[in-house]
Tab-separated table of C-alpha atoms in Angstrom:
chain	number	residue	atom	x	y	z
A	12	MET	CA	-40.046	18.754	23.619
A	13	THR	CA	-41.514	15.637	25.312
A	14	LEU	CA	-39.734	14.822	28.595
A	15	LEU	CA	-39.638	11.177	30.026
A	16	LYS	CA	-40.401	10.458	33.656
A	17	LEU	CA	-38.301	7.707	34.889
A	18	THR	CA	-38.695	5.978	37.530
A	19	ARG	CA	-35.391	4.751	40.019
A	20	PRO	CA	-34.159	1.385	39.356
A	21	THR	CA	-34.027	-0.648	42.412
A	22	GLY	CA	-31.533	-3.941	43.443
A	23	LEU	CA	-30.474	-5.741	40.411
A	24	LEU	CA	-31.776	-3.889	37.889
A	25	ALA	CA	-30.157	-0.599	39.755
A	26	SER	CA	-26.669	-2.706	39.671
A	27	ALA	CA	-27.320	-3.212	35.671
A	28	ALA	CA	-28.281	0.289	35.040
A	29	ARG	CA	-24.929	1.692	36.722
A	30	LEU	CA	-22.785	-1.092	34.801
A	31	ALA	CA	-24.156	-0.178	31.909
A	32	LEU	CA	-24.045	3.431	32.010
A	33	GLY	CA	-20.584	3.002	33.091
A	34	LEU	CA	-19.734	1.236	29.971
A	35	LEU	CA	-21.411	3.852	27.656
A	36	LEU	CA	-19.775	6.640	29.319
A	37	ALA	CA	-16.308	4.978	28.896
A	38	LEU	CA	-16.908	4.168	25.142
A	39	GLY	CA	-18.092	7.787	24.881
A	40	LEU	CA	-15.141	9.243	26.386
A	41	ALA	CA	-12.975	6.725	24.856
A	42	ALA	CA	-14.605	7.624	21.438
A	43	CYS	CA	-13.978	11.731	22.047
A	44	GLY	CA	-10.452	11.194	23.142
A	45	ALA	CA	-9.299	9.052	19.907
A	46	ALA	CA	-8.050	11.509	17.214
A	47	ALA	CA	-8.534	10.570	13.679
A	48	VAL	CA	-5.388	9.654	11.922
A	49	PRO	CA	-4.240	11.290	9.001
A	50	THR	CA	-4.400	9.326	5.601
A	51	TYR	CA	-2.102	9.624	2.626
A	52	ASN	CA	-1.762	8.191	-0.625
A	53	LEU	CA	0.818	6.832	-3.261
A	54	THR	CA	0.851	9.057	-6.487
A	55	ALA	CA	1.777	6.893	-10.230
A	56	PRO	CA	4.590	8.128	-11.822
A	57	ALA	CA	3.895	10.166	-15.105
A	58	ASN	CA	5.571	12.145	-18.039
A	59	PHE	CA	7.803	8.933	-18.259
A	60	GLN	CA	8.436	6.900	-21.795
A	61	ALA	CA	8.732	3.215	-21.012
A	62	GLY	CA	9.156	2.097	-24.875
A	63	GLY	CA	8.110	-1.303	-25.816
A	64	GLY	CA	6.257	-1.875	-29.359
A	65	GLY	CA	4.894	-5.543	-28.847
A	66	SER	CA	0.924	-6.095	-28.834
A	67	GLY	CA	0.714	-8.439	-25.625
A	68	GLN	CA	-1.748	-7.667	-22.952
A	69	LEU	CA	-0.523	-7.955	-19.559
A	70	LEU	CA	-2.389	-8.663	-16.166
A	71	VAL	CA	-0.766	-7.185	-12.903
A	72	VAL	CA	-1.628	-9.467	-9.932
A	73	ALA	CA	-1.929	-7.532	-6.278
A	74	PRO	CA	1.569	-8.117	-4.685
A	75	THR	CA	1.909	-10.569	-2.264
A	76	ALA	CA	3.609	-9.384	1.065
A	77	LEU	CA	3.840	-10.482	4.975
A	78	ALA	CA	1.384	-9.838	7.536
A	79	VAL	CA	3.399	-6.654	8.693
A	80	LEU	CA	3.092	-5.404	5.424
A	81	ASP	CA	-0.328	-6.350	4.584
A	82	THR	CA	-1.815	-3.542	6.044
A	83	ASP	CA	-2.872	0.245	5.986
A	84	LYS	CA	-0.142	0.995	8.485
A	85	ILE	CA	3.397	2.281	7.541
A	86	VAL	CA	5.626	0.340	8.950
A	87	VAL	CA	9.255	1.757	10.830
A	88	GLU	CA	12.127	-0.190	11.526
A	89	PRO	CA	14.275	1.372	14.366
A	90	GLY	CA	16.922	-1.191	13.854
A	91	GLY	CA	17.493	-4.525	15.958
A	92	GLY	CA	15.212	-6.769	14.026
A	93	GLN	CA	12.311	-4.387	15.453
A	94	VAL	CA	8.988	-3.060	13.759
A	95	THR	CA	6.805	-0.879	14.493
A	96	TYR	CA	4.177	1.896	12.937
A	97	LEU	CA	3.677	5.170	12.352
A	98	SER	CA	1.154	6.600	14.743
A	99	ASP	CA	0.509	9.670	12.958
A	100	ALA	CA	-0.307	8.636	9.312
A	101	GLN	CA	-1.768	5.615	7.422
A	102	TRP	CA	-2.297	4.652	3.777
A	103	SER	CA	-5.588	5.004	2.079
A	104	ASP	CA	-5.759	1.205	1.608
A	105	ARG	CA	-4.087	-1.833	2.179
A	106	LEU	CA	-0.586	-1.562	0.600
A	107	PRO	CA	-0.926	-4.498	-1.948
A	108	ALA	CA	-4.129	-2.923	-2.973
A	109	LEU	CA	-2.528	0.414	-3.123
A	110	LEU	CA	0.330	-0.761	-5.077
A	111	GLN	CA	-1.397	-2.914	-7.559
A	112	ALA	CA	-3.829	0.195	-8.753
A	113	ARG	CA	-0.484	2.660	-9.126
A	114	THR	CA	1.351	0.122	-10.987
A	115	ILE	CA	-1.655	-0.547	-13.007
A	116	GLN	CA	-1.833	3.283	-13.271
A	117	ALA	CA	2.093	3.651	-14.094
A	118	PHE	CA	1.803	1.175	-17.319
A	119	GLU	CA	-0.991	3.360	-18.424
A	120	ASN	CA	1.210	6.601	-18.020
A	121	GLY	CA	4.199	5.135	-19.045
A	122	SER	CA	3.460	2.528	-21.871
A	123	LYS	CA	2.545	3.003	-25.269
A	124	LEU	CA	0.903	0.029	-25.237
A	125	ARG	CA	-1.768	0.678	-22.352
A	126	ARG	CA	-3.208	-3.107	-22.240
A	127	VAL	CA	-2.738	-3.463	-19.179
A	128	ALA	CA	-5.689	-5.156	-16.633
A	129	ARG	CA	-6.000	-6.668	-13.558
A	130	PRO	CA	-7.470	-10.327	-12.681
A	131	GLY	CA	-11.408	-10.193	-12.646
A	132	ASP	CA	-11.219	-7.490	-15.742
A	133	GLY	CA	-12.246	-10.266	-18.316
A	134	VAL	CA	-9.130	-9.613	-20.453
A	135	ASN	CA	-7.663	-12.395	-21.958
A	136	ALA	CA	-3.810	-11.737	-21.415
A	137	ASP	CA	-0.630	-12.958	-22.933
A	138	TYR	CA	1.649	-12.404	-19.419
A	139	GLN	CA	1.189	-12.235	-15.985
A	140	LEU	CA	3.227	-9.301	-13.983
A	141	VAL	CA	3.552	-10.832	-10.157
A	142	THR	CA	5.164	-8.935	-7.432
A	143	ASP	CA	6.215	-9.922	-4.123
A	144	VAL	CA	6.838	-6.750	-1.471
A	145	ARG	CA	10.104	-7.364	-0.013
A	146	ALA	CA	10.672	-3.797	1.806
A	147	PHE	CA	8.331	-0.584	2.535
A	148	GLY	CA	8.482	1.319	4.802
A	149	LEU	CA	10.913	3.792	7.031
A	150	ARG	CA	14.357	2.472	8.123
A	151	ILE	CA	16.689	4.386	10.528
A	152	THR	CA	19.727	3.813	9.278
A	153	PRO	CA	23.222	5.722	10.742
A	154	GLU	CA	22.802	7.800	7.754
A	155	GLY	CA	19.096	8.863	9.248
A	156	PRO	CA	15.313	7.814	8.706
A	157	MET	CA	15.273	6.212	4.841
A	158	ALA	CA	12.266	5.220	2.908
A	159	VAL	CA	13.116	1.932	1.543
A	160	VAL	CA	10.804	-0.051	-1.279
A	161	GLU	CA	11.611	-3.355	-2.589
A	162	LEU	CA	9.744	-5.275	-4.960
A	163	SER	CA	10.496	-8.533	-6.627
A	164	ALA	CA	8.893	-8.916	-9.832
A	165	LYS	CA	8.344	-11.721	-12.335
A	166	LEU	CA	6.478	-11.624	-15.957
A	167	ILE	CA	4.737	-15.229	-16.659
A	168	GLY	CA	3.564	-16.419	-19.793
A	169	ALA	CA	-0.319	-16.440	-19.096
A	170	GLN	CA	-0.339	-19.825	-21.608
A	171	SER	CA	2.728	-21.391	-20.450
A	172	GLY	CA	3.182	-20.731	-16.806
A	173	ARG	CA	6.795	-20.417	-17.213
A	174	ILE	CA	8.914	-17.012	-15.948
A	175	LEU	CA	9.837	-15.190	-18.716
A	176	ALA	CA	11.894	-12.543	-17.142
A	177	ALA	CA	12.386	-11.687	-12.852
A	178	GLU	CA	13.971	-9.026	-11.504
A	179	VAL	CA	14.332	-6.830	-7.774
A	180	PHE	CA	13.842	-3.217	-7.887
A	181	LYS	CA	15.260	-1.470	-4.952
A	182	ALA	CA	14.763	2.653	-4.149
A	183	ARG	CA	15.930	4.597	-0.929
A	184	VAL	CA	15.093	8.252	-0.666
A	185	PRO	CA	16.159	10.173	2.372
A	186	ALA	CA	13.108	11.488	4.678
A	187	ALA	CA	13.883	15.012	6.068
A	188	GLY	CA	12.006	13.366	9.175
A	189	THR	CA	9.828	10.918	11.179
A	190	SER	CA	6.635	12.544	10.961
A	191	GLY	CA	3.953	10.998	9.030
A	192	GLU	CA	3.831	14.023	6.594
A	193	VAL	CA	7.544	13.974	5.305
A	194	VAL	CA	7.572	9.694	5.482
A	195	THR	CA	5.079	9.314	2.971
A	196	LEU	CA	6.114	12.141	0.616
A	197	ALA	CA	9.640	9.631	0.849
A	198	LEU	CA	7.953	6.462	0.640
A	199	ASP	CA	5.982	7.837	-2.627
A	200	GLN	CA	9.488	9.132	-4.224
A	201	ALA	CA	11.121	5.732	-3.826
A	202	THR	CA	7.651	4.280	-5.185
A	203	ASP	CA	8.095	6.109	-8.237
A	204	GLN	CA	11.412	5.206	-8.739
A	205	VAL	CA	10.867	1.637	-8.743
A	206	LEU	CA	7.535	1.869	-10.591
A	207	VAL	CA	9.573	3.540	-13.670
A	208	ALA	CA	12.105	1.199	-13.432
A	209	LEU	CA	9.504	-1.875	-12.982
A	210	VAL	CA	7.268	-0.502	-16.316
A	211	ARG	CA	10.569	-0.302	-18.610
A	212	TRP	CA	11.651	-3.320	-17.811
A	213	ALA	CA	8.132	-5.547	-18.430
A	214	SER	CA	7.218	-3.059	-21.543
A	215	ARG	CA	10.485	-4.214	-23.399
A	216	ARG	CA	9.595	-7.719	-22.907
A	217	PHE	CA	6.024	-7.829	-24.521
C-alpha cells in the first residue's frame, strides 16, 4: 500500500477543507442512517374467463392520475381530507405504469382474444381503453383500515374517436393492519377484483 503525505492546509484553504470534510461526513452519516424502503408489486389476476368472441384489437393506454397518485409511493388517507404515504413500503414502479402493465396481463390471462397491446407497439388497433385512477390506497374508516381501488374506464373507437362504453369499477378490501406488507396485500386483492370486472366488461364489447 502506498501512503500519501498530506501537508496541513492553512488560512482560507484550511477553512474550505474543514467545510468539505464536514459536508462529506454529514452525507456519509445520512447515507448510513437511511434504511432501504421495501418494494412491493401488484400481480395480474389469472385463472378467470372474460368471454368475448370478436376480432378487435385493443390498446391499453397508461391510466391518468392526480399527482398524489402518480408516484411509486403508497397513499394513506387518515381522514379529514388528509393524504400521506406509507413510510415502510413503495411500489416497484409509478402506479399508472404498474396498473397499465397489470391490465394488459389481465386481458392476456382472462380473454380468449389476446389481441391487446400498448401505444407504441405498432399495433393498428380498433379500440382504446382509457382509464383514470380515482382512488388507490389505504383509507382509515370507522370499520378499520380499508384498501380502496377505484378506476373509471372508457372504451373508445380508434377510428371514430367516439366513446362506445364507460363504467366505474370499485373494490374495497379490509386490511389486517397498516404495515406495508399487509396494506400492499389488501391493495393487490382489491386490484384483482377491479381488473377482472374491467376485463370482462370490455371483452364483451369488441
